Tab-separated table of C-alpha atoms and ligand atoms in Angstrom:
chain	number	residue	atom	x	y	z
A	12	MET	CA	0.000	0.000	0.000
A	13	ASP	CA	1.570	3.300	-1.047
A	14	LEU	CA	-0.131	6.454	0.204
A	15	LYS	CA	2.993	8.624	0.073
A	16	GLY	CA	2.226	12.175	-1.014
A	17	LYS	CA	-1.549	11.667	-0.864
A	18	ASP	CA	-3.772	14.375	0.658
A	19	PHE	CA	-6.356	13.433	3.287
A	20	LEU	CA	-9.309	15.743	2.676
A	21	THR	CA	-12.334	13.434	2.889
A	22	LEU	CA	-12.701	9.654	3.172
A	23	LEU	CA	-14.519	9.740	-0.176
A	24	ASP	CA	-11.038	9.868	-1.743
A	25	PHE	CA	-9.919	6.619	-0.079
A	26	THR	CA	-10.728	2.988	-0.837
A	27	GLN	CA	-11.813	0.498	1.798
A	28	GLU	CA	-8.395	-1.176	1.529
A	29	GLU	CA	-6.587	2.123	2.086
A	30	ILE	CA	-8.681	2.970	5.150
A	31	LEU	CA	-8.177	-0.507	6.624
A	32	TYR	CA	-4.444	-0.186	5.963
A	33	LEU	CA	-4.422	3.065	8.013
A	34	LEU	CA	-6.329	1.351	10.837
A	35	ASP	CA	-3.922	-1.600	10.854
A	36	LEU	CA	-0.934	0.734	10.885
A	37	ALA	CA	-2.507	2.720	13.750
A	38	ALA	CA	-3.006	-0.483	15.769
A	39	GLU	CA	0.615	-1.446	15.147
A	40	LEU	CA	1.958	1.974	16.155
A	41	LYS	CA	-0.308	1.988	19.219
A	42	ALA	CA	1.098	-1.384	20.324
A	43	GLN	CA	4.637	-0.114	19.781
A	44	LYS	CA	3.953	3.003	21.836
A	45	LYS	CA	2.443	0.944	24.695
A	46	ALA	CA	5.481	-1.381	24.619
A	47	GLY	CA	7.897	1.570	24.693
A	48	ILE	CA	9.303	0.705	21.252
A	49	PRO	CA	10.505	3.873	19.455
A	50	HIS	CA	9.013	4.449	15.996
A	51	LYS	CA	10.640	7.550	14.597
A	52	LEU	CA	9.494	6.804	11.052
A	53	CYS	CA	9.609	10.435	9.892
A	54	GLN	CA	12.838	11.561	11.557
A	55	GLY	CA	14.007	14.991	10.437
A	56	LYS	CA	10.715	16.034	8.837
A	57	ASN	CA	8.597	19.024	9.895
A	58	ILE	CA	4.882	19.756	9.785
A	59	ALA	CA	2.704	22.871	10.095
A	60	LEU	CA	-0.628	22.824	11.926
A	61	ILE	CA	-3.079	25.529	10.853
A	62	PHE	CA	-6.031	25.985	13.192
A	63	GLU	CA	-8.639	28.599	12.263
A	64	LYS	CA	-10.955	27.029	14.878
A	65	THR	CA	-10.034	25.901	18.401
A	66	SER	CA	-9.064	22.319	19.320
A	67	THR	CA	-7.871	20.089	22.137
A	68	ARG	CA	-7.758	16.518	20.735
A	69	THR	CA	-6.811	17.187	17.124
A	70	ARG	CA	-4.027	19.629	17.888
A	71	CYS	CA	-2.546	17.512	20.706
A	72	SER	CA	-2.817	14.360	18.580
A	73	PHE	CA	-0.964	15.898	15.630
A	74	GLU	CA	1.715	17.324	17.933
A	75	VAL	CA	2.374	14.189	20.008
A	76	ALA	CA	2.149	11.910	16.976
A	77	ALA	CA	4.662	14.129	15.179
A	78	TYR	CA	7.069	14.052	18.149
A	79	ASP	CA	6.755	10.257	18.393
A	80	LEU	CA	7.562	10.004	14.675
A	81	GLY	CA	10.651	12.195	15.152
A	82	MET	CA	9.263	15.364	13.547
A	83	GLY	CA	9.282	19.058	14.350
A	84	VAL	CA	5.961	20.946	14.595
A	85	THR	CA	4.799	24.548	14.157
A	86	TYR	CA	1.333	25.410	15.481
A	87	LEU	CA	-0.440	28.368	13.875
A	88	ASP	CA	-3.354	29.382	16.059
A	89	PRO	CA	-6.620	30.996	14.895
A	90	THR	CA	-5.119	34.490	15.172
A	91	ALA	CA	-1.378	33.986	14.623
A	92	SER	CA	-0.986	33.719	10.863
A	93	GLN	CA	-1.675	35.888	7.818
A	94	ILE	CA	-3.946	33.241	6.262
A	95	GLY	CA	-7.068	34.630	4.667
A	96	LYS	CA	-6.538	38.094	6.140
A	97	LYS	CA	-3.360	39.233	4.410
A	98	GLU	CA	-2.397	36.193	2.357
A	99	SER	CA	-4.444	33.953	0.100
A	100	ILE	CA	-4.705	30.210	0.603
A	101	ALA	CA	-2.849	29.641	-2.676
A	102	ASP	CA	0.113	31.787	-1.554
A	103	THR	CA	0.108	30.257	1.930
A	104	ALA	CA	0.160	26.760	0.449
A	105	ARG	CA	3.160	27.527	-1.744
A	106	VAL	CA	5.078	29.158	1.121
A	107	LEU	CA	4.371	26.461	3.702
A	108	SER	CA	4.961	23.564	1.359
A	109	SER	CA	8.415	24.917	0.536
A	110	ILE	CA	9.274	24.858	4.260
A	111	TYR	CA	7.330	21.874	5.641
A	112	ASP	CA	6.813	18.221	4.710
A	113	GLY	CA	3.096	18.151	5.587
A	114	ILE	CA	0.299	20.599	6.488
A	115	GLU	CA	-2.742	20.080	8.711
A	116	TYR	CA	-5.677	22.454	8.290
A	117	ARG	CA	-8.722	22.997	10.531
A	118	GLY	CA	-11.177	25.652	9.544
A	119	PHE	CA	-14.399	26.560	7.808
A	120	GLY	CA	-15.434	25.540	4.267
A	121	GLN	CA	-14.145	22.326	2.680
A	122	GLU	CA	-13.170	24.382	-0.395
A	123	ILE	CA	-10.445	26.080	1.695
A	124	VAL	CA	-8.643	22.830	2.561
A	125	GLU	CA	-9.101	21.685	-1.036
A	126	ASP	CA	-7.528	24.903	-2.290
A	127	LEU	CA	-4.670	24.466	0.149
A	128	ALA	CA	-4.070	20.948	-1.171
A	129	LYS	CA	-4.315	22.114	-4.779
A	130	TYR	CA	-1.492	24.620	-4.373
A	131	SER	CA	0.592	22.618	-1.897
A	132	ALA	CA	3.446	20.364	-2.984
A	133	VAL	CA	3.230	18.333	0.241
A	134	PRO	CA	0.378	16.281	1.785
A	135	VAL	CA	-2.490	18.268	3.343
A	136	TRP	CA	-4.564	16.670	6.126
A	137	ASN	CA	-8.073	17.883	6.955
A	138	GLY	CA	-8.281	18.434	10.732
A	139	LEU	CA	-12.010	19.403	10.470
A	140	THR	CA	-14.047	21.585	8.179
A	141	ASN	CA	-17.740	22.451	8.338
A	142	GLU	CA	-18.443	19.540	5.987
A	143	TYR	CA	-16.032	16.787	7.050
A	144	HIS	CA	-13.904	15.498	9.940
A	145	PRO	CA	-12.101	12.501	8.418
A	146	THR	CA	-9.333	11.993	11.007
A	147	GLN	CA	-12.061	11.584	13.647
A	148	ILE	CA	-13.556	8.727	11.650
A	149	LEU	CA	-10.263	6.816	11.617
A	150	ALA	CA	-10.208	6.966	15.430
A	151	ASP	CA	-13.878	5.993	15.672
A	152	MET	CA	-13.455	2.972	13.407
A	153	LEU	CA	-10.334	1.790	15.246
A	154	THR	CA	-12.234	2.090	18.530
A	155	ILE	CA	-15.245	0.145	17.232
A	156	ARG	CA	-12.976	-2.580	15.856
A	157	GLU	CA	-11.156	-2.821	19.201
A	158	GLN	CA	-14.487	-3.047	21.017
A	159	PHE	CA	-16.268	-5.593	18.806
A	160	GLY	CA	-13.415	-7.237	16.888
A	161	TYR	CA	-14.936	-6.397	13.482
A	162	LEU	CA	-16.545	-3.556	11.511
A	163	LYS	CA	-18.664	-5.122	8.743
A	164	GLY	CA	-22.255	-5.516	9.837
A	165	ILE	CA	-22.007	-3.308	12.949
A	166	GLU	CA	-25.330	-1.549	13.574
A	167	PHE	CA	-24.262	2.097	13.839
A	168	VAL	CA	-26.735	4.825	14.838
A	169	TYR	CA	-25.831	8.502	14.628
A	170	ILE	CA	-28.375	10.636	16.443
A	171	GLY	CA	-28.705	14.438	16.400
A	172	ASP	CA	-27.516	17.015	13.852
A	173	ALA	CA	-26.640	14.771	10.888
A	174	ARG	CA	-26.070	17.617	8.391
A	175	TYR	CA	-22.684	18.714	9.645
A	176	ASN	CA	-19.102	17.386	9.642
A	177	MET	CA	-19.665	14.415	11.956
A	178	GLY	CA	-22.916	13.145	10.444
A	179	ASN	CA	-21.494	13.446	6.916
A	180	SER	CA	-18.165	11.820	7.711
A	181	LEU	CA	-19.606	8.965	9.756
A	182	MET	CA	-22.029	8.152	6.942
A	183	ILE	CA	-19.097	8.009	4.494
A	184	GLY	CA	-16.955	5.943	6.880
A	185	CYS	CA	-19.733	3.422	7.505
A	186	ALA	CA	-20.500	3.145	3.777
A	187	LYS	CA	-16.835	2.571	2.927
A	188	LEU	CA	-16.225	-0.015	5.647
A	189	GLY	CA	-19.515	-1.920	5.503
A	190	LEU	CA	-21.228	-0.803	8.711
A	191	ASN	CA	-25.017	-0.393	8.716
A	192	PHE	CA	-25.536	3.345	9.172
A	193	THR	CA	-28.701	4.926	10.535
A	194	ALA	CA	-29.030	8.684	10.935
A	195	CYS	CA	-31.729	9.509	13.453
A	196	CYS	CA	-32.819	13.135	13.219
A	197	PRO	CA	-35.655	15.421	12.151
A	198	GLU	CA	-36.086	15.602	8.334
A	199	ASN	CA	-34.335	18.976	8.110
A	200	TYR	CA	-31.179	17.657	9.862
A	201	LYS	CA	-30.318	14.998	7.265
A	202	PRO	CA	-27.096	15.170	5.188
A	203	ASN	CA	-27.543	16.703	1.728
A	204	ALA	CA	-29.170	14.573	-0.963
A	205	ASP	CA	-26.044	14.370	-3.168
A	206	LEU	CA	-23.923	12.971	-0.358
A	207	ILE	CA	-26.639	10.460	0.591
A	208	LYS	CA	-26.784	9.304	-3.028
A	209	THR	CA	-22.985	8.921	-3.194
A	210	CYS	CA	-22.904	6.990	0.083
A	211	LYS	CA	-25.716	4.678	-1.024
A	212	GLU	CA	-23.723	3.905	-4.187
A	213	ILE	CA	-20.630	3.110	-2.103
A	214	ALA	CA	-22.723	1.055	0.333
A	215	ALA	CA	-24.017	-1.066	-2.534
A	216	THR	CA	-20.432	-2.182	-3.184
A	217	THR	CA	-19.442	-2.875	0.442
A	218	GLY	CA	-22.579	-4.473	1.883
A	219	ALA	CA	-23.316	-1.459	4.098
A	220	THR	CA	-26.818	-0.032	4.447
A	221	ILE	CA	-27.808	3.644	4.813
A	222	ARG	CA	-31.053	4.423	6.590
A	223	PHE	CA	-32.846	7.504	7.949
A	224	GLU	CA	-35.242	7.462	10.859
A	225	THR	CA	-37.016	10.278	12.680
A	226	ASP	CA	-38.160	8.174	15.644
A	227	PRO	CA	-35.322	7.556	18.167
A	228	ALA	CA	-36.885	4.393	19.638
A	229	ALA	CA	-37.185	2.793	16.185
A	230	ALA	CA	-33.704	3.944	15.169
A	231	VAL	CA	-31.786	2.487	18.101
A	232	LYS	CA	-33.443	-0.950	18.138
A	233	ASN	CA	-30.609	-3.485	17.775
A	234	ALA	CA	-27.886	-0.769	17.742
A	235	ASP	CA	-24.298	-1.743	18.550
A	236	VAL	CA	-23.103	1.867	18.606
A	237	ILE	CA	-25.018	5.023	19.484
A	238	TYR	CA	-23.068	8.110	18.472
A	239	THR	CA	-23.887	11.773	18.953
A	240	ASP	CA	-22.230	15.189	18.594
A	241	VAL	CA	-22.927	18.710	19.828
A	242	TRP	CA	-26.071	20.398	18.509
A	243	VAL	CA	-24.284	23.638	17.636
A	244	SER	CA	-20.896	23.375	15.968
A	245	MET	CA	-17.886	25.675	15.993
A	246	GLY	CA	-18.405	28.722	13.828
A	247	GLU	CA	-22.213	28.698	14.106
A	248	PRO	CA	-23.848	31.781	15.657
A	249	ALA	CA	-25.056	31.578	19.282
A	250	GLU	CA	-28.576	32.572	18.134
A	251	VAL	CA	-29.212	29.099	16.726
A	252	TRP	CA	-29.133	27.410	20.174
A	253	GLU	CA	-32.785	28.031	21.016
A	254	LYS	CA	-34.137	26.431	17.832
A	255	ARG	CA	-31.611	23.566	17.996
A	256	ILE	CA	-32.543	22.671	21.548
A	257	ALA	CA	-36.253	22.808	20.717
A	258	GLU	CA	-35.796	20.547	17.670
A	259	LEU	CA	-33.115	18.170	18.936
A	260	LEU	CA	-34.023	17.625	22.593
A	261	PRO	CA	-36.156	14.566	21.649
A	262	TYR	CA	-32.887	13.148	20.217
A	263	GLN	CA	-30.887	13.451	23.439
A	264	VAL	CA	-28.995	10.261	24.322
A	265	ASN	CA	-30.172	9.234	27.783
A	266	LYS	CA	-30.517	6.047	29.828
A	267	GLU	CA	-34.010	5.340	28.510
A	268	LEU	CA	-32.805	5.516	24.910
A	269	MET	CA	-29.757	3.309	25.600
A	270	ALA	CA	-32.106	0.709	27.127
A	271	LYS	CA	-34.179	0.594	23.919
A	272	THR	CA	-31.453	-1.095	21.841
A	273	GLY	CA	-32.359	-4.480	23.308
A	274	LYS	CA	-28.628	-5.281	23.625
A	275	GLN	CA	-26.404	-5.268	26.711
A	276	THR	CA	-23.355	-4.694	24.530
A	277	THR	CA	-24.325	-1.340	22.959
A	278	VAL	CA	-21.670	1.337	23.360
A	279	PHE	CA	-21.953	5.115	23.460
A	280	MET	CA	-19.551	7.246	21.386
A	281	HIS	CA	-18.991	10.986	20.907
A	282	CYS	CA	-16.209	12.872	19.111
A	283	LEU	CA	-16.025	15.311	22.064
A	284	PRO	CA	-16.094	17.950	23.427
A	285	SER	CA	-19.522	17.247	24.924
A	286	PHE	CA	-22.171	19.112	26.908
A	287	HIS	CA	-23.012	16.198	29.230
A	288	ASP	CA	-23.203	18.378	32.348
A	289	LEU	CA	-23.159	22.047	33.311
A	290	LYS	CA	-19.419	22.190	34.041
A	291	THR	CA	-18.583	24.239	30.943
A	292	LYS	CA	-19.323	27.904	30.253
A	293	ILE	CA	-21.705	27.201	27.353
A	294	GLY	CA	-23.210	24.094	29.001
A	295	LYS	CA	-24.011	26.091	32.134
A	296	GLU	CA	-25.453	29.009	30.184
A	297	MET	CA	-27.720	26.779	28.069
A	298	GLY	CA	-28.634	24.530	30.982
A	299	GLU	CA	-29.786	27.495	33.046
A	300	ARG	CA	-31.525	29.200	30.136
A	301	PHE	CA	-33.501	26.121	29.038
A	302	ASN	CA	-33.778	24.374	32.416
A	303	LEU	CA	-31.704	21.337	31.407
A	304	THR	CA	-28.967	19.383	33.215
A	305	ALA	CA	-27.314	18.200	29.979
A	306	LEU	CA	-27.650	18.738	26.234
A	307	GLU	CA	-26.924	16.068	23.577
A	308	VAL	CA	-26.121	13.306	26.110
A	309	THR	CA	-26.885	12.956	29.794
A	310	ASP	CA	-24.083	12.726	32.325
A	311	GLU	CA	-25.397	9.314	33.362
A	312	VAL	CA	-24.774	7.831	29.895
A	313	PHE	CA	-21.527	9.734	29.366
A	314	GLU	CA	-20.101	8.356	32.625
A	315	SER	CA	-21.593	4.863	32.261
A	316	ALA	CA	-19.693	1.631	31.584
A	317	GLN	CA	-21.197	1.679	28.050
A	318	SER	CA	-19.397	4.920	27.220
A	319	ILE	CA	-16.109	4.461	25.338
A	320	VAL	CA	-15.496	8.150	24.630
A	321	PHE	CA	-12.062	8.340	26.242
A	322	ALA	CA	-10.710	5.253	24.453
A	323	GLU	CA	-12.044	6.918	21.296
A	324	ALA	CA	-10.250	10.194	22.140
A	325	GLU	CA	-6.946	8.383	22.747
A	326	ASN	CA	-7.233	6.733	19.360
A	327	ARG	CA	-7.184	10.150	17.685
A	328	MET	CA	-3.445	10.243	18.360
A	329	HIS	CA	-2.663	6.714	17.161
A	330	THR	CA	-4.677	7.089	13.946
A	331	ILE	CA	-3.323	10.558	13.105
A	332	LYS	CA	0.161	9.120	13.615
A	333	ALA	CA	-0.595	6.329	11.154
A	334	LEU	CA	-1.958	8.844	8.642
A	335	MET	CA	1.191	10.956	8.796
A	336	ALA	CA	3.525	7.940	8.692
A	337	ALA	CA	1.675	6.588	5.648
A	338	THR	CA	1.492	9.813	3.646
A	339	LEU	CA	4.932	11.324	4.385
B	407	LIG	N1	-12.994	15.668	18.401
B	407	LIG	C1	-12.242	16.744	18.111
B	407	LIG	O1	-11.916	17.050	16.966
B	407	LIG	O2	-11.859	17.447	19.211
B	407	LIG	P1	-11.102	18.848	19.216
B	407	LIG	O3	-12.061	19.868	18.683
B	407	LIG	O4	-10.739	19.073	20.649
B	407	LIG	O5	-9.896	18.741	18.332
B	408	LIG	N1	-19.503	19.216	14.977
B	408	LIG	C1	-18.460	19.647	15.880
B	408	LIG	C2	-17.359	18.635	15.922
B	408	LIG	C3	-16.260	18.948	16.907
B	408	LIG	C4	-15.173	17.927	16.921
B	408	LIG	C5	-17.950	21.006	15.453
B	408	LIG	O1	-17.719	21.203	14.257
B	408	LIG	O2	-17.807	21.874	16.320
């Protein structure tokens, strides 16, 4: 498998074999890390991390993975570079790719990371756009495979705002790898029709199924994985909270919903960060304003034995490391 020089912008650009290769490499590098075996596969290289939105997991994963691989890292925070304000994406790409061996980008529209890749001579990795979050999917799939031992045929339910980066990317990931994907949401929160059509075509070749359901109880019956994300994503205006809460509260993941799968083995997943209690500034503000103790998932589920969110978060680092090792 040769992925050297390849950009990582959306999983649509990768075959099932290529994605499985990245997962296998991540598992191998994870085992090496746990055993204290050095794996400086990219010694002497350097990468740039561009973040136009904030991050904990993605930034830390790219940095630690780069150090483990023997690389140097420059972090450009949402205010620290000229990008977009004084310098175009095309110029930035040509400057950075003459200095660095790889570039990570987190920001707004998918067209920005695509432009960056177009003008860059080195691999560009998408660290989240409004439309896609492909490195998250690698971690999620590794975590599911660790939990169940397989991916094909897993009953995967994504519940909540399915129009945004996580809903889109999980649907693609499930279609590519043969999981049965259900998006449970109101009609107006479904991914766009073109992407659904594309994913159904992919699913037809991998044995996956793609289904939409507005009723949470019907959606989660038989689920192996219940996955949710925040109801308001980075970059969206605060004014949308009221409508989101009104429309998505019936889709909150709580103990009653988890019990409706009919399986003891169902796990709960979330890309994080999560509003599962009122211990964050926004969580507290919304909780007090709308008289809630949690938003997209209750604290009880988040903290339960069924929740594998922290194993999932750890796998961000191992999978991002595999991605860089494979493409550099
Ligand atoms: N899941 C995820 O991308 O987290 P961060 O926003 O903290 O990077
Ligand atoms: N949908 C979320 C994902 C965060 C990892 C956001 O874009 O803010």
